[in-house]
Short mmCIF file of C-alpha atoms in Angstrom, two decimals:
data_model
loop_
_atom_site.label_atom_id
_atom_site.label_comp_id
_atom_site.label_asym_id
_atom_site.label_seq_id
_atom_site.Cartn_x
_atom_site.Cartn_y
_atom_site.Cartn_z
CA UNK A 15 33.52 -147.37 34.71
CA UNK A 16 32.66 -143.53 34.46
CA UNK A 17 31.86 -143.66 38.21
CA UNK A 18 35.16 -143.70 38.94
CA UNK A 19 36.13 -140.30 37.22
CA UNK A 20 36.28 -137.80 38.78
CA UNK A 21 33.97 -135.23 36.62
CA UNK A 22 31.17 -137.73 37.54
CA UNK A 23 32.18 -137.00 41.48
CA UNK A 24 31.82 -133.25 41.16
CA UNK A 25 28.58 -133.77 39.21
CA UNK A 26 26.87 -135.99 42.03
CA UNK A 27 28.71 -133.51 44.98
CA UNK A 28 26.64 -130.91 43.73
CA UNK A 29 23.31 -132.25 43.57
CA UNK A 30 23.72 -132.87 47.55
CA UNK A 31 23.72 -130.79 50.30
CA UNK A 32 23.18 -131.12 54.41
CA UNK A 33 20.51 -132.53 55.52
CA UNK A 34 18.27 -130.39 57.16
CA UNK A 35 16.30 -127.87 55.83
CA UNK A 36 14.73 -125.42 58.37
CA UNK A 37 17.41 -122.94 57.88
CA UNK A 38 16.76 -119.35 56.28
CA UNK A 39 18.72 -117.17 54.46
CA UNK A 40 19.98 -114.56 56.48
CA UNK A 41 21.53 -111.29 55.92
CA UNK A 42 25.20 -111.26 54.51
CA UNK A 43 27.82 -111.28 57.21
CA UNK A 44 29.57 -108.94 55.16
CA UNK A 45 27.84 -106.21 54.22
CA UNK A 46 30.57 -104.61 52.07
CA UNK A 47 29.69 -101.23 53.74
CA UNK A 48 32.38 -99.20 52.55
CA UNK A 49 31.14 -99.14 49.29
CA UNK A 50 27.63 -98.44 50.05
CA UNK A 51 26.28 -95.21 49.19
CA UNK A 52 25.98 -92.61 51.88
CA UNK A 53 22.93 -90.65 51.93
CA UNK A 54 22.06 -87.47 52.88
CA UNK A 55 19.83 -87.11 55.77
CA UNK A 56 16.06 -85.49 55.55
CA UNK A 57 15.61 -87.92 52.61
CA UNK A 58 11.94 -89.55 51.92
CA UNK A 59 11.99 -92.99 50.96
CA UNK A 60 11.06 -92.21 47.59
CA UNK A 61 14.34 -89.82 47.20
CA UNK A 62 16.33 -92.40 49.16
CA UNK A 63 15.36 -95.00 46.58
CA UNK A 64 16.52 -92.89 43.70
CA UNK A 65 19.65 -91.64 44.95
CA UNK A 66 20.45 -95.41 45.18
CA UNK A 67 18.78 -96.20 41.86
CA UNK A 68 21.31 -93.71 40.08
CA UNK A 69 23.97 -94.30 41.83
CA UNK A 70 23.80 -98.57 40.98
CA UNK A 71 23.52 -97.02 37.19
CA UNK A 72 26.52 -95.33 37.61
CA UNK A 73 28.63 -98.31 38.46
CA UNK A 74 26.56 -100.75 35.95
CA UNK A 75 29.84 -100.87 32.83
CA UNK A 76 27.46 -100.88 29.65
CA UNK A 77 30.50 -103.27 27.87
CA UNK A 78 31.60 -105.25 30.83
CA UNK A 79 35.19 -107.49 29.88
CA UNK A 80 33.58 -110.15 31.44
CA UNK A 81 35.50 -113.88 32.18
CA UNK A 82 35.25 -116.42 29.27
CA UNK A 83 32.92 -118.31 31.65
CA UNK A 84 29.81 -115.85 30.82
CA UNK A 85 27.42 -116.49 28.54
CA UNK A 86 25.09 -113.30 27.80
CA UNK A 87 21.32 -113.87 27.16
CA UNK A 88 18.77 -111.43 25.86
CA UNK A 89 14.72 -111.64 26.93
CA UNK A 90 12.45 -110.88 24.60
CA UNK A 91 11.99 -107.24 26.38
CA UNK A 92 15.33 -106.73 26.12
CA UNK A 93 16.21 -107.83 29.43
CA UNK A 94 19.95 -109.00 29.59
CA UNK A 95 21.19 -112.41 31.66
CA UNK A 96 24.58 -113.01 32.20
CA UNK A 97 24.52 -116.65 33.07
CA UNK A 98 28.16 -117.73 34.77
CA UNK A 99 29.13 -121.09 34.02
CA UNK A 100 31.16 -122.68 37.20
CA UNK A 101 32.70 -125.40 38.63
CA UNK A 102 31.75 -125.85 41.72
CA UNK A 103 34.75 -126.61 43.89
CA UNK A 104 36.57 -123.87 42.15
CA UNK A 105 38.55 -120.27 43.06
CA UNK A 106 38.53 -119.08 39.97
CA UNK A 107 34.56 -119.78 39.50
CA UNK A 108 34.09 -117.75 42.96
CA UNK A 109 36.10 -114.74 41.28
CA UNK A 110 34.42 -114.54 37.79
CA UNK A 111 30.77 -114.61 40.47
CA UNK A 112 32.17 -111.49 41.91
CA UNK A 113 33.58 -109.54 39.05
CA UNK A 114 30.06 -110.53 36.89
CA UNK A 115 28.10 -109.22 39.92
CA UNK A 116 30.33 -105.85 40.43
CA UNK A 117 30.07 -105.32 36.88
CA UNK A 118 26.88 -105.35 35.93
CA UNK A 119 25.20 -104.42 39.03
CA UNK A 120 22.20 -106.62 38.56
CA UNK A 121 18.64 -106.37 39.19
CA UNK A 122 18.16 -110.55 40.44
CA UNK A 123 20.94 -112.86 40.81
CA UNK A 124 20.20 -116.33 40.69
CA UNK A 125 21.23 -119.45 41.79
CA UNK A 126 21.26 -123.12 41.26
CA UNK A 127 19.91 -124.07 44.80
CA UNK A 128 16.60 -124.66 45.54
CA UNK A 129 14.77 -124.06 49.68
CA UNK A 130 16.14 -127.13 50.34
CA UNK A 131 19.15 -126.59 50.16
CA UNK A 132 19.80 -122.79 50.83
CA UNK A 133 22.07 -123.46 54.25
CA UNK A 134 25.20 -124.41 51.55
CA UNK A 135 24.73 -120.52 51.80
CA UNK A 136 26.08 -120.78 55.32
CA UNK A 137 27.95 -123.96 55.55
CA UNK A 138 31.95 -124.41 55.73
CA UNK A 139 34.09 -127.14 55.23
CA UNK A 140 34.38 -127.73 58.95
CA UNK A 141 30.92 -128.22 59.00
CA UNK A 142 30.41 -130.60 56.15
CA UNK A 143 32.50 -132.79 57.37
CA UNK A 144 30.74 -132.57 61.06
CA UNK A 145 27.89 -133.20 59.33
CA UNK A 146 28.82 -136.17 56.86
CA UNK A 147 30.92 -137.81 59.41
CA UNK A 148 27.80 -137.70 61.85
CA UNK A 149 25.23 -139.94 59.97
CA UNK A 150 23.21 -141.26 62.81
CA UNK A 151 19.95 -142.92 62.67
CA UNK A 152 17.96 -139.93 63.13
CA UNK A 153 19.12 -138.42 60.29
CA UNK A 154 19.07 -141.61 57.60
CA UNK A 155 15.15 -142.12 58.76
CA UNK A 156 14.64 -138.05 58.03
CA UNK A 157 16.62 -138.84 54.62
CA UNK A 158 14.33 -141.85 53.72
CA UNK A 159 11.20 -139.94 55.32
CA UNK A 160 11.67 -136.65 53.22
CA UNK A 161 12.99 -138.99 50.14
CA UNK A 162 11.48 -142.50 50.24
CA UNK A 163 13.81 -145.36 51.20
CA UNK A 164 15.74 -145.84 47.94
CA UNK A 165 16.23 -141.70 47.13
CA UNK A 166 17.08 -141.63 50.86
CA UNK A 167 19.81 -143.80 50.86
CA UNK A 168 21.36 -142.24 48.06
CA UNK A 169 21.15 -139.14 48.90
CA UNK A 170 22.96 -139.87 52.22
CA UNK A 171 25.72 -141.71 49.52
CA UNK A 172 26.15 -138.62 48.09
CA UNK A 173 26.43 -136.64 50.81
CA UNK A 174 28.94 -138.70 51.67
CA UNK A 175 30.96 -138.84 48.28
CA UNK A 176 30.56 -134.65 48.41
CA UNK A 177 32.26 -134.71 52.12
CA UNK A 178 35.13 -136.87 50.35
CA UNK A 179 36.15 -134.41 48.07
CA UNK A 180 35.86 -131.94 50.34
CA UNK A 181 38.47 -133.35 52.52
CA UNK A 182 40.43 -133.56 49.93
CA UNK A 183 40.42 -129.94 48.48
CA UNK A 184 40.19 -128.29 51.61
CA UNK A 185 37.13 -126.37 50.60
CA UNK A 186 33.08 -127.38 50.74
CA UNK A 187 30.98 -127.23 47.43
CA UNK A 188 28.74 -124.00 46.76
CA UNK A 189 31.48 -121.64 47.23
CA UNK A 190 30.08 -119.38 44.20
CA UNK A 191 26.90 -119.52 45.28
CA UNK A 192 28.30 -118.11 48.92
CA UNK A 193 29.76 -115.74 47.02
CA UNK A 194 26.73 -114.85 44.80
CA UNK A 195 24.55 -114.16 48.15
CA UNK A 196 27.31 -111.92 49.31
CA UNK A 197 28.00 -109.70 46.27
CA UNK A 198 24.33 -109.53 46.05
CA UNK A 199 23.59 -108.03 49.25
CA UNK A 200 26.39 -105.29 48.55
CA UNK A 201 24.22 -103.92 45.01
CA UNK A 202 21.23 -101.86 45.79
CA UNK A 203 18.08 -103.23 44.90
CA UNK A 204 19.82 -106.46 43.97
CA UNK A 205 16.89 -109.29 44.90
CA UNK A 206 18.07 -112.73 45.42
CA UNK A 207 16.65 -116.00 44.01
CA UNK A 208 17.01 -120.04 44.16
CA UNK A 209 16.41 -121.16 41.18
CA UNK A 210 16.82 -124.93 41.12
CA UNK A 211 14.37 -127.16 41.02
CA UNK A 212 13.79 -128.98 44.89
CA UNK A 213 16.02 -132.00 45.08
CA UNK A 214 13.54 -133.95 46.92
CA UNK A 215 11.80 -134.14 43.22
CA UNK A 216 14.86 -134.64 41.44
CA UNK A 217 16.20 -137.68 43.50
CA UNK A 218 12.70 -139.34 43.46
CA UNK A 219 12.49 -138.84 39.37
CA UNK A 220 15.95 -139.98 39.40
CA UNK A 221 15.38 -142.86 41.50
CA UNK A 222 12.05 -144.16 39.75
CA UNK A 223 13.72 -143.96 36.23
CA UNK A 224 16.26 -146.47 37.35
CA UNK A 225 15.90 -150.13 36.71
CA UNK A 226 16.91 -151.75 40.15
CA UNK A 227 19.66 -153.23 38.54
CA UNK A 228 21.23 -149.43 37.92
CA UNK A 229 20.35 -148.72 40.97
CA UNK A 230 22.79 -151.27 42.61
CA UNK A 231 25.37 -150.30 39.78
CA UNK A 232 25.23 -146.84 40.65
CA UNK A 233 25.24 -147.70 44.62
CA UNK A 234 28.08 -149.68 43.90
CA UNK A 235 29.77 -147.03 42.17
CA UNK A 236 29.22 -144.27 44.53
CA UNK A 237 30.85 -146.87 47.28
CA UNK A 238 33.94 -146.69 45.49
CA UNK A 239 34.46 -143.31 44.76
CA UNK A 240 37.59 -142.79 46.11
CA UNK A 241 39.80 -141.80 43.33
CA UNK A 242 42.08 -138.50 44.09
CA UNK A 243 40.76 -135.05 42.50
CA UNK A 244 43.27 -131.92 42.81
CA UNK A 245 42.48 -128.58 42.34
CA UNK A 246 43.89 -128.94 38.47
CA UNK A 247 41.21 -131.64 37.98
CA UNK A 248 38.46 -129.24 39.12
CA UNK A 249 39.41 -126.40 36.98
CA UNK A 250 39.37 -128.95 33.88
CA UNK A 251 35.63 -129.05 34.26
CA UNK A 252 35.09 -126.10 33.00
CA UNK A 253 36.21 -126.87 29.91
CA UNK A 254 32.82 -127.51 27.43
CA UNK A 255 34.59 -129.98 25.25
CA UNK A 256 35.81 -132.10 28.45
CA UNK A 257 32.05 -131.23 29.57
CA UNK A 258 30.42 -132.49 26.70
CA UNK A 259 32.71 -135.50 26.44
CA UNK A 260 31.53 -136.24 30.12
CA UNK A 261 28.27 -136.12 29.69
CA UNK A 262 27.63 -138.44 26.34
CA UNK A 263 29.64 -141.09 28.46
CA UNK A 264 26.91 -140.24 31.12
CA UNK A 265 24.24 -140.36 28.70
CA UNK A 266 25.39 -143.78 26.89
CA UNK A 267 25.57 -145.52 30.97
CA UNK A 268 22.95 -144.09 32.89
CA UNK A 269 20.47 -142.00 30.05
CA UNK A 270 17.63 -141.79 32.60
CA UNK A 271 20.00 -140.40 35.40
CA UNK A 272 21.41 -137.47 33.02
CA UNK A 273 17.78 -137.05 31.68
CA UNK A 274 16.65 -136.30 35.61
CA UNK A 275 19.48 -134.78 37.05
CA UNK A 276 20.73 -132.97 34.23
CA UNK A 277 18.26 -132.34 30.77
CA UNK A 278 15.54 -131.80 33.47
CA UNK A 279 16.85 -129.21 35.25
CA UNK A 280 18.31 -127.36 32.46
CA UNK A 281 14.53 -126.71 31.55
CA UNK A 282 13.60 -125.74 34.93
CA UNK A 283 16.70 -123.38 35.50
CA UNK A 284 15.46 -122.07 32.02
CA UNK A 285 12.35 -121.52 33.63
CA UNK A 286 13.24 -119.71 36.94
CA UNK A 287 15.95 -117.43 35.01
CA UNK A 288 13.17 -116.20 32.45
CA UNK A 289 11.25 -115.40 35.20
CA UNK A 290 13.67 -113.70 36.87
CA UNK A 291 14.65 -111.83 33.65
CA UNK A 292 11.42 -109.34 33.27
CA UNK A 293 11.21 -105.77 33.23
CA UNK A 294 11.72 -104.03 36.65
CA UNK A 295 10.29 -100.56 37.47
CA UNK A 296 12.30 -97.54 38.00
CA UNK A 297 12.08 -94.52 40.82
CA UNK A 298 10.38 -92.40 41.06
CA UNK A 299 7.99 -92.84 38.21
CA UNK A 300 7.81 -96.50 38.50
CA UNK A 301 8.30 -96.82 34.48
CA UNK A 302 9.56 -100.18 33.30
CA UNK A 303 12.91 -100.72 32.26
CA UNK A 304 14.78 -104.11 31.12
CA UNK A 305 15.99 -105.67 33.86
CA UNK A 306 19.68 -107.31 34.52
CA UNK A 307 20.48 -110.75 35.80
CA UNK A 308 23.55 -112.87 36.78
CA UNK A 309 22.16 -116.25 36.53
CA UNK A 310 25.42 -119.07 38.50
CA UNK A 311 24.93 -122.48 37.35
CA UNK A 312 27.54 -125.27 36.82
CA UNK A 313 28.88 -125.19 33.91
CA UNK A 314 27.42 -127.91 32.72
CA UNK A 315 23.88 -126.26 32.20
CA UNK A 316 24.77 -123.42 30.51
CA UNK A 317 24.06 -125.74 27.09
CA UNK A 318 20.88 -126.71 27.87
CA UNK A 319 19.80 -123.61 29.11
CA UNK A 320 21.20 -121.79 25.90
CA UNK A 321 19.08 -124.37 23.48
CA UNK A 322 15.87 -123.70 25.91
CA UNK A 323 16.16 -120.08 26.10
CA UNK A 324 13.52 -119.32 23.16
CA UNK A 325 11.59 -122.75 23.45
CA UNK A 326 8.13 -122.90 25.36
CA UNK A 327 8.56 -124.85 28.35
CA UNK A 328 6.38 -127.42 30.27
CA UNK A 329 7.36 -127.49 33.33
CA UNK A 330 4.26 -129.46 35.12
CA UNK A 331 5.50 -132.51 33.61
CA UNK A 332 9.12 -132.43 35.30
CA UNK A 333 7.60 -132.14 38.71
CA UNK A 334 5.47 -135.13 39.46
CA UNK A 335 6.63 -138.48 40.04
CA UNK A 336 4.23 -141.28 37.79
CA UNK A 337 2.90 -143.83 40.15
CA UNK A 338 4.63 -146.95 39.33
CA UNK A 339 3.03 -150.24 37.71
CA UNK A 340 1.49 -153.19 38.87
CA UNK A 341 4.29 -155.56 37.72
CA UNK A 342 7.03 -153.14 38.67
CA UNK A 343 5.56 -153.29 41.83
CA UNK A 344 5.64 -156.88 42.15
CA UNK A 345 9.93 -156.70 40.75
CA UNK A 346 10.57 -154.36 43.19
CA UNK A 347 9.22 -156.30 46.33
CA UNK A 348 11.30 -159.20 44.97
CA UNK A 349 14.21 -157.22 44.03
CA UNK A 350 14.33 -154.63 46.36
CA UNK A 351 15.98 -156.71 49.06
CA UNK A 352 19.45 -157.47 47.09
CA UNK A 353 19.33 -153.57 46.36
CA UNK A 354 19.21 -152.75 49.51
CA UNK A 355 21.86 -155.47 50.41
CA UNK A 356 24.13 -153.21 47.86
CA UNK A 357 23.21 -150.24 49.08
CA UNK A 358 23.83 -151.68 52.85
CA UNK A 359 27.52 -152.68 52.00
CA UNK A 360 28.27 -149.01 50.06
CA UNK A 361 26.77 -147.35 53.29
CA UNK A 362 29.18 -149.40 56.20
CA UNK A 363 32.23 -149.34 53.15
CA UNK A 364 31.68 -145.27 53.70
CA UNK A 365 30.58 -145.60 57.14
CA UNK A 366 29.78 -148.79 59.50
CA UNK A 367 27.23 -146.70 62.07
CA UNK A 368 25.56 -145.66 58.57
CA UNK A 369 25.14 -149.69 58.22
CA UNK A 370 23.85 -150.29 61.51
CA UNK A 371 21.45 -148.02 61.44
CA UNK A 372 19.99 -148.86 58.17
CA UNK A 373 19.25 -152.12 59.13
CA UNK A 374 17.95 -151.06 62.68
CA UNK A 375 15.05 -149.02 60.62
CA UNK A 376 11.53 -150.69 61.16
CA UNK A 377 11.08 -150.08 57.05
CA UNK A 378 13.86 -152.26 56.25
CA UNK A 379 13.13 -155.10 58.86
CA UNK A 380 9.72 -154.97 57.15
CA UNK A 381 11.05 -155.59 53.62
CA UNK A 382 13.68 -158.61 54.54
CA UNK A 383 10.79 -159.96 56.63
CA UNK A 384 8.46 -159.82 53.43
CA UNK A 385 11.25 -161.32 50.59
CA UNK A 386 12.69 -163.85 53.27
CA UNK A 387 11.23 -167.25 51.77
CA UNK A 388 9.14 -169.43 53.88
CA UNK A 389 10.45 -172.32 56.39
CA UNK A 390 10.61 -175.71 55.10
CA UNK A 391 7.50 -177.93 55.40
#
């Protein structure tokens, strides 16, 4: 089953991240001061902003050797996008980030996060663990509140498989994107963006294009997600044939998952990158010059975003949720119970206070009470 494999675990790791999502992005710990300008004092802000404005053009290399990971893109007003393709449990991803960014001393830099998500910004591996080890029943009812019960659940899964692997490579996925936000605060000018679409619309698309009987099959798979991944397996996915070999075996088990968490989101990172990719004006006469972008994504985007780059893009329609029918409504009141039976048994195999609490939760006592069948006459 392609559950079990381990390119499938990294996929699902990423989509995940903690829980809460009050946190802000804050200003990089390491400001990389050293190699900030010094200017002159008696400046005015407008000759402060161009001393900094040439001396960014100075360092920009106008034929960067760039790692065989970046793809270069070109706007229509010759704006340039160097899109980094990563894995995202990966050293060597972190280090082509950084040598893009010092490079080509960009104007945005963008990232495959979206608001709620941006504390993987801030988090470690000590406190991914904390946090996937401490599922309590505060957190699963926030989950299913924020998600809906079935998106919830999974989404608490995940966060769960994503801890696993963590444990087990001694390092917490988003590591590129940590190192994005930091080489970005160190170029002047340098704005930073999340570019993702929110997950809370992803899982619920992904959820509602699942047949109930997927969604146990995929709940069962996540449950047994154990298999070992080293730091050789990791690098592997970077590779675009292994990629693409991954993803048709995705496609042929689960097409509506890949469609939602994958195709989808290839057209709304398109999106957010072209957006980000428009002319920026220049001190002190404000004129407009093509701007220059390092767009991070896993590597598994950069296709899709490559075959979108020149297409026009509808992106209302990958952002609402269709209402589902009357007779699916009816299946899932009758089916949903045996789901969440699966679901249940994957959340105490991965953690038995994870169990409890799901079936402590008013929602599910409501649902078992509603399927149960009626006492004998």
């Amino acid at each position: 089953m392609i559950l079990k494999r381990y390119h499938l675990k990294l996929l699902f790791a990423n989509v995940v991240s903690r829980l809460s999502q009050d946190e802000t992005v804050g200003p990089s710990e390491d400001p990389y001061e050293d190699e900030m300008p010094r200017l002159p004092p008696g400046l005015s802000e407008a000759e402060a902003a161009e001393v900094l404005w040439n001396v960014r053009a100075q360092r920009r290399q106008a034929s960067p050797d760039l790692p065989e990971t970046v793809t270069r893109l070109t706007a229509s007003d010759g704006s340039l996008l160097y899109l980094v393709g990563t894995a995202h449990f990966s050293d060597s991803s972190k280090q082509d980030v950084s040598m893009t960014i010092r490079a080509v001393q960009p104007d945005v830099v963008v990232v495959e996060l979206c608001q709620y998500r941006v504390s993987m910004l801030k988090m470690d591996e000590v406190t991914l663990l904390k946090e996937a080890k401490d599922i309590n029943l505060e957190k699963v009812q926030q989950a299913i509140k924020q998600n809906g019960l079935m998106s919830g659940l999974m989404q608490i899964l995940l966060l769960k498989v994503s801890a696993h692997i963590t444990e087990q490579l001694g390092m917490a996925p988003g590591g590129e994107f940590r190192e994005a936000f930091k080489e970005a605060g160190r170029v002047p000018f340098c704005k930073f963006h999340l570019g993702d679409r929110p997950i809370p619309v992803t899982f619920k698309r992904a959820i509602a294009a699942l047949s109930m009987w997927q969604k146990a099959r995929l709940a069962w798979g996540l449950c047994f997600l154990s298999d070992p991944i080293s730091k050789e397996d990791v690098e592997k996915c970077k590779q675009k044939d292994l990629l693409e070999q991954t993803m048709l075996e995705m496609i042929g088990e689960f097409p509506a998952l890949h469609q939602t968490i994958v195709a989808e989101r290839d057209i709304y990172l398109t999106h957010t990158l072209r957006q980000a990719a428009r002319c920026v004006e220049a001190p002190p006469n404000a004129q407009k010059v093509p701007a220059v972008v390092v767009g991070v994504v896993g590597m598994g985007h950069v296709p899709g975003i490559e075959k979108n780059w020149e297409k026009e893009l509808n992106i209302q329609e990958i952002m609402s949720v269709a209402p589902p029918s009357r007779l699916n409504r009816v299946m899932v009141t009758v089916m949903k119970g045996a789901v969440i039976g699966v679901v249940g048994y994957a959340c105490y195999r991965v953690g038995g206070s994870l169990g409890r609490a799901l079936l402590s939760l008013p929602s599910v006592k409501s649902l078992l009470e509603t399927i149960k069948p009626p006492p004998p006459a």
